[in-house]
Short mmCIF file of C-alpha atoms (C1' of nucleotides) in Angstrom, two decimals:
data_model
loop_
_atom_site.label_atom_id
_atom_site.label_comp_id
_atom_site.label_asym_id
_atom_site.label_seq_id
_atom_site.Cartn_x
_atom_site.Cartn_y
_atom_site.Cartn_z
CA MET A 1 107.47 124.05 125.39
CA LYS A 2 107.82 121.67 128.34
CA LEU A 3 108.16 117.90 128.04
CA PRO A 4 104.63 116.91 129.11
CA GLU A 5 102.99 119.22 126.60
CA ALA A 6 105.38 118.18 123.83
CA LYS A 7 104.69 114.54 124.63
CA ASN A 8 100.96 115.07 124.34
CA GLN A 9 101.31 116.88 121.05
CA PHE A 10 103.52 114.18 119.64
CA ILE A 11 101.24 111.36 120.79
CA SER A 12 98.16 113.06 119.48
CA SER A 13 99.54 113.87 116.06
CA TRP A 14 101.19 110.51 115.64
CA GLY A 15 97.77 109.08 116.36
CA ALA A 16 96.10 111.26 113.74
CA PHE A 17 98.87 110.41 111.29
CA GLY A 18 98.24 106.72 111.83
CA THR A 19 94.58 106.97 110.85
CA HIS A 20 95.62 108.11 107.37
CA TRP A 21 97.57 104.90 107.04
CA GLY A 22 94.91 102.40 107.98
CA ILE A 23 96.18 102.12 111.57
CA ASN A 24 93.78 102.89 114.37
CA ARG A 25 94.35 105.99 116.42
CA THR A 26 94.93 104.26 119.73
CA MET A 27 97.42 101.78 118.34
CA ALA A 28 99.44 104.64 116.88
CA GLN A 29 99.21 106.58 120.15
CA ILE A 30 100.49 103.65 122.18
CA HIS A 31 103.28 103.26 119.67
CA ALA A 32 104.12 106.95 119.99
CA LEU A 33 104.12 106.79 123.78
CA LEU A 34 106.45 103.80 123.82
CA MET A 35 108.79 105.35 121.27
CA ILE A 36 109.38 108.40 123.43
CA SER A 37 109.65 106.53 126.73
CA ALA A 38 113.19 105.94 127.87
CA ASP A 39 112.06 102.88 129.82
CA PRO A 40 109.59 100.09 129.08
CA LEU A 41 106.04 100.63 130.35
CA THR A 42 103.37 98.37 131.82
CA GLN A 43 99.79 98.10 130.64
CA ASP A 44 98.78 100.18 133.64
CA ASP A 45 101.25 102.93 132.75
CA ILE A 46 99.76 103.11 129.27
CA MET A 47 96.18 103.04 130.57
CA GLU A 48 96.93 105.93 132.88
CA GLU A 49 98.95 108.00 130.42
CA LEU A 50 96.46 107.71 127.55
CA GLU A 51 93.33 107.38 129.69
CA ILE A 52 92.07 104.27 127.97
CA SER A 53 90.75 100.93 129.20
CA ARG A 54 92.75 97.86 129.99
CA GLY A 55 91.18 95.81 127.19
CA ASN A 56 91.97 98.48 124.67
CA VAL A 57 95.62 98.62 125.71
CA ASN A 58 95.92 94.87 125.66
CA MET A 59 94.45 94.46 122.18
CA ASN A 60 96.46 97.21 120.58
CA ILE A 61 99.69 96.18 122.27
CA ARG A 62 99.26 92.71 120.85
CA GLU A 63 98.64 94.19 117.44
CA LEU A 64 101.84 96.24 117.73
CA ILE A 65 103.73 93.11 118.71
CA SER A 66 102.35 91.28 115.68
CA TRP A 67 103.62 94.13 113.52
CA GLY A 68 107.04 93.64 115.09
CA LEU A 69 107.13 97.18 116.46
CA VAL A 70 106.90 96.44 120.16
CA GLU A 71 108.36 93.70 122.34
CA ARG A 72 107.47 92.24 125.69
CA VAL A 73 110.11 92.74 128.32
CA ILE A 74 110.35 90.78 131.55
CA LEU A 75 112.21 92.67 134.22
CA PRO A 76 113.95 90.45 136.77
CA GLY A 77 112.05 90.17 140.02
CA GLU A 78 108.96 91.82 138.49
CA ARG A 79 105.69 90.00 138.10
CA ARG A 80 104.19 92.35 135.53
CA GLU A 81 105.07 92.48 131.85
CA TYR A 82 106.70 95.57 130.41
CA PHE A 83 106.56 96.79 126.84
CA ASN A 84 109.27 98.41 124.81
CA ALA A 85 109.16 99.92 121.31
CA GLU A 86 111.83 99.78 118.65
CA LYS A 87 113.20 103.32 118.56
CA ASP A 88 115.39 103.25 115.47
CA ILE A 89 113.08 104.90 112.96
CA TRP A 90 114.73 103.19 110.02
CA LYS A 91 114.00 99.81 111.56
CA VAL A 92 110.44 100.94 112.32
CA ALA A 93 109.92 102.01 108.72
CA THR A 94 111.37 98.87 107.16
CA GLN A 95 109.36 96.73 109.52
CA ILE A 96 106.15 98.51 108.52
CA ILE A 97 107.06 98.22 104.85
CA ARG A 98 107.82 94.55 105.23
CA GLU A 99 104.47 93.87 106.90
CA ARG A 100 102.36 95.93 104.54
CA LYS A 101 104.07 94.41 101.57
CA LYS A 102 103.22 90.98 102.87
CA ARG A 103 99.68 91.85 103.88
CA GLU A 104 98.64 94.06 100.96
CA LEU A 105 100.98 94.32 98.01
CA ASP A 106 101.75 90.62 97.59
CA PRO A 107 98.08 89.49 97.56
CA MET A 108 97.18 92.32 95.19
CA LEU A 109 99.91 91.32 92.74
CA LYS A 110 98.74 87.74 92.90
CA LEU A 111 95.20 88.76 92.01
CA LEU A 112 96.31 91.06 89.20
CA ALA A 113 98.27 88.20 87.65
CA GLN A 114 95.05 86.21 87.47
CA LEU A 115 93.09 89.07 85.99
CA GLU A 116 95.58 89.81 83.27
CA ASN A 117 94.40 87.00 81.03
CA ILE A 118 90.69 87.17 80.55
CA ASP A 119 88.59 85.35 77.99
CA GLY A 120 87.16 87.44 75.22
CA ASP A 121 87.87 89.39 72.09
CA LYS A 122 91.28 91.01 72.48
CA LYS A 123 90.14 93.61 69.95
CA ASP A 124 87.21 94.73 72.06
CA LYS A 125 87.77 98.23 73.43
CA GLN A 126 86.61 97.38 76.96
CA VAL A 127 88.64 94.19 77.13
CA LYS A 128 91.65 96.05 75.88
CA GLN A 129 91.36 98.85 78.42
CA PHE A 130 90.84 96.42 81.24
CA THR A 131 93.90 94.39 80.31
CA GLU A 132 96.03 97.46 79.84
CA THR A 133 95.05 98.96 83.17
CA VAL A 134 95.56 95.73 85.06
CA SER A 135 98.90 95.00 83.45
CA GLY A 136 100.07 98.57 84.02
CA ILE A 137 99.25 98.35 87.70
CA ARG A 138 100.87 94.95 87.92
CA LYS A 139 104.09 96.13 86.31
CA PHE A 140 104.19 99.12 88.60
CA GLY A 141 103.49 96.95 91.59
CA LYS A 142 106.32 94.62 90.68
CA HIS A 143 108.71 97.53 90.38
CA ALA A 144 107.58 98.85 93.74
CA ASP A 145 107.98 95.41 95.18
CA GLN A 146 111.59 95.24 94.06
CA VAL A 147 112.43 98.70 95.31
CA LEU A 148 110.88 98.00 98.70
CA GLU A 149 112.63 94.68 98.90
CA LEU A 150 115.97 96.36 98.37
CA MET A 151 115.10 99.05 100.82
CA VAL A 152 114.32 96.69 103.68
CA LYS A 153 117.52 94.81 103.03
CA ALA A 154 119.77 97.80 102.64
CA ASP A 155 121.38 99.79 105.38
CA GLU A 156 119.97 103.24 105.90
CA ASN A 157 122.92 105.38 105.08
CA TRP A 158 124.09 103.24 102.27
CA PHE A 159 120.74 103.28 100.54
CA LEU A 160 119.66 106.85 101.00
CA GLY A 161 123.19 108.15 100.63
CA ASN A 162 123.69 106.49 97.29
CA LEU A 163 120.24 107.25 96.08
CA LEU A 164 120.49 110.92 96.83
CA LYS A 165 123.99 111.17 95.41
CA LEU A 166 122.80 109.55 92.21
CA LEU A 167 119.79 111.73 91.82
CA LYS A 168 121.12 115.10 92.86
CA MET B 1 87.47 84.38 83.46
CA LYS B 2 85.09 86.64 81.56
CA LEU B 3 85.31 90.43 81.56
CA PRO B 4 82.35 91.16 83.84
CA GLU B 5 83.59 88.84 86.57
CA ALA B 6 87.15 90.12 86.26
CA LYS B 7 85.85 93.69 86.47
CA ASN B 8 83.97 92.93 89.66
CA GLN B 9 86.96 91.27 91.23
CA PHE B 10 89.21 94.15 90.34
CA ILE B 11 86.79 96.78 91.63
CA SER B 12 86.17 94.91 94.82
CA SER B 13 89.81 94.34 95.66
CA TRP B 14 90.88 97.82 94.67
CA GLY B 15 88.22 98.99 97.08
CA ALA B 16 89.55 96.81 99.88
CA PHE B 17 93.07 97.92 99.07
CA GLY B 18 92.03 101.54 99.38
CA THR B 19 90.71 101.08 102.90
CA HIS B 20 94.23 100.13 104.03
CA TRP B 21 95.42 103.47 102.77
CA GLY B 22 92.96 105.77 104.46
CA ILE B 23 90.74 105.98 101.37
CA ASN B 24 87.15 104.97 101.66
CA ARG B 25 85.99 101.85 99.92
CA THR B 26 83.52 103.48 97.58
CA MET B 27 85.92 106.16 96.44
CA ALA B 28 88.46 103.48 95.56
CA GLN B 29 85.80 101.43 93.78
CA ILE B 30 84.69 104.35 91.67
CA HIS B 31 88.31 105.02 90.86
CA ALA B 32 88.79 101.38 89.87
CA LEU B 33 85.71 101.41 87.68
CA LEU B 34 86.80 104.54 85.86
CA MET B 35 90.33 103.23 85.38
CA ILE B 36 89.12 100.15 83.55
CA SER B 37 86.47 101.92 81.49
CA ALA B 38 87.56 102.70 77.97
CA ASP B 39 85.12 105.61 77.87
CA PRO B 40 84.11 108.26 80.38
CA LEU B 41 81.05 107.44 82.50
CA THR B 42 78.17 109.47 83.89
CA GLN B 43 77.04 109.53 87.50
CA ASP B 44 74.15 107.29 86.50
CA ASP B 45 76.49 104.74 84.92
CA ILE B 46 78.46 104.59 88.15
CA MET B 47 75.34 104.37 90.30
CA GLU B 48 74.10 101.46 88.27
CA GLU B 49 77.39 99.62 87.99
CA LEU B 50 78.26 99.84 91.69
CA GLU B 51 74.67 99.91 93.00
CA ILE B 52 75.16 102.99 95.13
CA SER B 53 73.17 106.18 95.59
CA ARG B 54 73.48 109.36 93.61
CA GLY B 55 74.72 111.37 96.56
CA ASN B 56 77.40 108.88 97.30
CA VAL B 57 78.67 108.91 93.73
CA ASN B 58 78.62 112.68 93.64
CA MET B 59 80.58 113.13 96.86
CA ASN B 60 83.24 110.58 96.06
CA ILE B 61 83.65 111.76 92.51
CA ARG B 62 84.33 115.23 93.77
CA GLU B 63 86.85 113.85 96.21
CA LEU B 64 88.59 112.00 93.38
CA ILE B 65 88.67 115.21 91.38
CA SER B 66 90.22 117.06 94.32
CA TRP B 67 92.90 114.38 94.43
CA GLY B 68 93.56 115.04 90.76
CA LEU B 69 92.75 111.45 89.78
CA VAL B 70 89.55 112.05 87.84
CA GLU B 71 88.46 114.77 85.48
CA ARG B 72 85.11 116.06 84.31
CA VAL B 73 84.54 115.63 80.60
CA ILE B 74 81.94 117.47 78.59
CA LEU B 75 80.98 115.59 75.47
CA PRO B 76 79.76 117.80 72.62
CA GLY B 77 75.99 117.80 72.30
CA GLU B 78 75.59 116.07 75.67
CA ARG B 79 73.92 117.70 78.60
CA ARG B 80 75.25 115.37 81.26
CA GLU B 81 78.76 115.43 82.67
CA TYR B 82 81.07 112.52 82.10
CA PHE B 83 83.97 111.42 84.25
CA ASN B 84 87.29 110.06 83.17
CA ALA B 85 90.16 108.68 85.23
CA GLU B 86 93.86 109.09 84.61
CA LYS B 87 94.97 105.66 83.44
CA ASP B 88 98.75 105.98 83.45
CA ILE B 89 99.56 104.27 86.72
CA TRP B 90 102.80 106.20 87.14
CA LYS B 91 100.89 109.46 86.97
CA VAL B 92 98.29 108.09 89.36
CA ALA B 93 100.98 107.12 91.85
CA THR B 94 102.88 110.39 91.67
CA GLN B 95 99.65 112.32 92.02
CA ILE B 96 98.73 110.37 95.15
CA ILE B 97 102.24 110.86 96.54
CA ARG B 98 102.08 114.57 95.83
CA GLU B 99 98.76 114.97 97.62
CA ARG B 100 99.61 112.84 100.62
CA LYS B 101 102.93 114.58 101.01
CA LYS B 102 101.14 117.90 101.06
CA ARG B 103 98.34 116.76 103.34
CA GLU B 104 100.27 114.59 105.78
CA LEU B 105 104.04 114.58 105.57
CA ASP B 106 104.59 118.32 105.34
CA PRO B 107 102.43 119.19 108.38
CA MET B 108 104.02 116.39 110.38
CA LEU B 109 107.53 117.65 109.61
CA LYS B 110 106.49 121.13 110.63
CA LEU B 111 105.24 119.91 113.98
CA LEU B 112 108.33 117.79 114.62
CA ALA B 113 110.54 120.80 114.04
CA GLN B 114 108.69 122.57 116.82
CA LEU B 115 108.96 119.64 119.18
CA GLU B 116 112.66 119.16 118.72
CA ASN B 117 113.59 121.96 121.08
CA ILE B 118 111.85 121.55 124.37
CA ASP B 119 112.61 123.33 127.63
CA GLY B 120 114.19 121.24 130.33
CA ASP B 121 117.28 119.44 131.47
CA LYS B 122 119.04 118.02 128.43
CA LYS B 123 120.64 115.45 130.70
CA ASP B 124 117.27 114.07 131.83
CA LYS B 125 116.73 110.57 130.47
CA GLN B 126 113.13 111.20 129.42
CA VAL B 127 113.94 114.53 127.78
CA LYS B 128 116.83 112.92 125.97
CA GLN B 129 114.78 110.02 124.65
CA PHE B 130 112.01 112.33 123.51
CA THR B 131 114.39 114.59 121.63
CA GLU B 132 116.23 111.68 120.06
CA THR B 133 113.02 110.01 118.88
CA VAL B 134 111.58 113.20 117.48
CA SER B 135 114.75 114.23 115.72
CA GLY B 136 115.21 110.72 114.33
CA ILE B 137 111.74 110.75 112.85
CA ARG B 138 112.26 114.24 111.52
CA LYS B 139 115.50 113.34 109.77
CA PHE B 140 113.90 110.28 108.28
CA GLY B 141 110.90 112.32 107.17
CA LYS B 142 113.12 114.86 105.49
CA HIS B 143 114.94 112.11 103.60
CA ALA B 144 111.64 110.59 102.54
CA ASP B 145 110.45 114.01 101.49
CA GLN B 146 113.46 114.45 99.22
CA VAL B 147 113.14 111.01 97.70
CA LEU B 148 109.45 111.49 97.02
CA GLU B 149 110.07 114.92 95.57
CA LEU B 150 112.56 113.47 93.12
CA MET B 151 110.24 110.62 92.32
CA VAL B 152 107.37 112.91 91.50
CA LYS B 153 109.53 114.95 89.21
CA ALA B 154 111.33 112.12 87.50
CA ASP B 155 110.17 110.12 84.52
CA GLU B 156 109.20 106.53 85.29
CA ASN B 157 111.75 104.66 83.26
CA TRP B 158 114.54 107.01 84.02
CA PHE B 159 114.02 106.79 87.75
CA LEU B 160 113.27 103.15 88.23
CA GLY B 161 115.66 102.08 85.52
CA ASN B 162 118.60 103.86 87.09
CA LEU B 163 117.64 102.90 90.57
CA LEU B 164 117.39 99.23 89.79
CA LYS B 165 120.56 99.26 87.73
CA LEU B 166 122.41 100.86 90.62
CA LEU B 167 121.12 98.48 93.21
CA LYS B 168 121.23 95.18 91.34
"C1'" DC C 1 96.80 72.95 146.17
"C1'" DT C 2 95.00 77.74 147.05
"C1'" DT C 3 95.29 82.39 146.69
"C1'" DT C 4 96.33 86.50 144.43
"C1'" DA C 5 98.21 89.25 140.71
"C1'" DT C 6 98.06 89.82 136.00
"C1'" DT C 7 96.61 89.17 131.31
"C1'" DT C 8 93.23 88.02 127.87
"C1'" DT C 9 88.75 87.74 125.86
"C1'" DC C 10 84.62 89.37 123.95
"C1'" DA C 11 79.64 90.93 124.12
"C1'" DA C 12 77.62 95.13 124.59
"C1'" DA C 13 77.96 100.17 124.41
"C1'" DA C 14 79.85 104.13 122.51
"C1'" DT C 15 81.65 106.48 118.70
"C1'" DA C 16 82.79 107.36 114.02
"C1'" DT C 17 82.10 106.86 109.25
"C1'" DT C 18 79.56 106.07 105.23
"C1'" DT C 19 75.41 106.01 102.65
"C1'" DT C 20 70.95 107.34 101.37
"C1'" DG C 21 67.49 110.03 99.26
"C1'" DA C 22 64.81 113.83 98.80
"C1'" DA C 23 64.94 118.79 98.58
"C1'" DA C 24 67.49 122.73 96.96
"C1'" DA C 25 70.43 124.70 93.70
"C1'" DT C 26 72.19 125.05 89.23
"C1'" DT C 27 72.48 124.71 84.32
"C1'" DC C 28 70.91 124.80 79.84
"C1'" DA C 29 67.56 124.77 75.96
"C1'" DA C 30 63.58 126.51 74.16
"C1'" DT D 1 61.95 134.11 81.16
"C1'" DT D 2 60.29 129.23 82.10
"C1'" DG D 3 60.76 124.51 82.84
"C1'" DA D 4 63.05 120.22 82.50
"C1'" DA D 5 67.39 117.91 83.23
"C1'" DT D 6 71.13 117.49 86.04
"C1'" DT D 7 74.08 118.21 89.96
"C1'" DT D 8 74.82 119.29 94.74
"C1'" DT D 9 73.84 119.37 99.55
"C1'" DC D 10 73.14 117.53 103.97
"C1'" DA D 11 70.26 115.66 107.87
"C1'" DA D 12 68.97 111.34 109.11
"C1'" DA D 13 69.63 106.31 108.78
"C1'" DA D 14 72.53 102.54 108.19
"C1'" DT D 15 76.79 100.44 108.85
"C1'" DA D 16 81.37 99.76 110.62
"C1'" DT D 17 84.83 100.41 113.97
"C1'" DT D 18 86.58 101.17 118.39
"C1'" DT D 19 86.27 101.05 123.29
"C1'" DT D 20 84.82 99.49 127.60
"C1'" DG D 21 84.67 96.63 131.55
"C1'" DA D 22 83.73 92.70 133.83
"C1'" DA D 23 84.30 87.78 133.67
"C1'" DA D 24 87.34 84.02 132.35
"C1'" DA D 25 91.83 82.35 131.81
"C1'" DT D 26 96.51 82.14 133.04
"C1'" DA D 27 100.66 82.47 135.74
"C1'" DA D 28 103.30 83.00 139.85
"C1'" DA D 29 103.78 82.87 144.94
"C1'" DG D 30 102.85 81.07 149.19
#
DNA sequence: CTTTATTTTCAAAATATTTTGAAAATTCAA
DNA sequence: TTGAATTTTCAAAATATTTTGAAAATAAAG
């Protein structure tokens, strides 16, 4: 397979992959394109390569920047802005984990804490099941939170190396 | 807070949570409802509780069954089918991991393997960056695959207990 | 300042997803 | 069998999301 075809395949499946993770297709495609580009690209490069509108590129680029996955690059003597993606996949993953934790897990845990103590007969079957389910999810979430916290702080090889050694 | 209000809050935020994970809102809400119900429910119970149509309930219930998160229950002497959700959150999580691994991670790894060897000048900057990115993602994916595999097979306390002890 | 290149915004259009509800299929009891 | 209860299907409608593109805003150069 030649580079252009491989590029297209990668971009397209990274895009599809993204949709399963609550990320829109185009944002994931732009991310994919930037990850495999040796040099930073302009908005126009991206528009042309992915055949999408300027507004679309602009919005999704800004979203990628807010996720900490892409940075603006100013090349000396150039008027236009360039965009560059973090290419170290470990950094990409920890950055995504960090953001999703902040945006989703933390608020969920906060809510569950509130729901754990409800008024009513603790002997009642429905009350009991509700409390048990909520507290089970909360405990699990707290564990996950700790594990993810360690993961984002740890160095790749150290963490996975030790983990796999331990568990083998 | 009283049970009914707490229930609604839980269902509604579990639904919102689901949408961030590529699961549709209603499916997640039905799942939430079944997880906090002490007893199995019928399609009509779910329709009434969530104020949604019969077809909607039916489709999403079947989807939950295909994910292995909900089971059909036949109560003796009852004509109608009842539905019951797995309530052990560890089992729920491992089941979701198992399915998503199968549906998403495995196919992605297969594709990346194909893309790792492309025709062309290995010295070319673009070819080099493409290959590096793809192989980096693939290596990471394979690690993740192993970790998830172990996680799915391990017992909750054993796994998290050891992991946290090691990393503290 | 004025002009021109570039980026950003956002209402409207296009597309995609979800939901409904009624008809068809199935299941079970009599 | 037959018929009533129940479940399933799926085209059409409703809703939600994404994309466009042109106008407004901003930034740099002359």
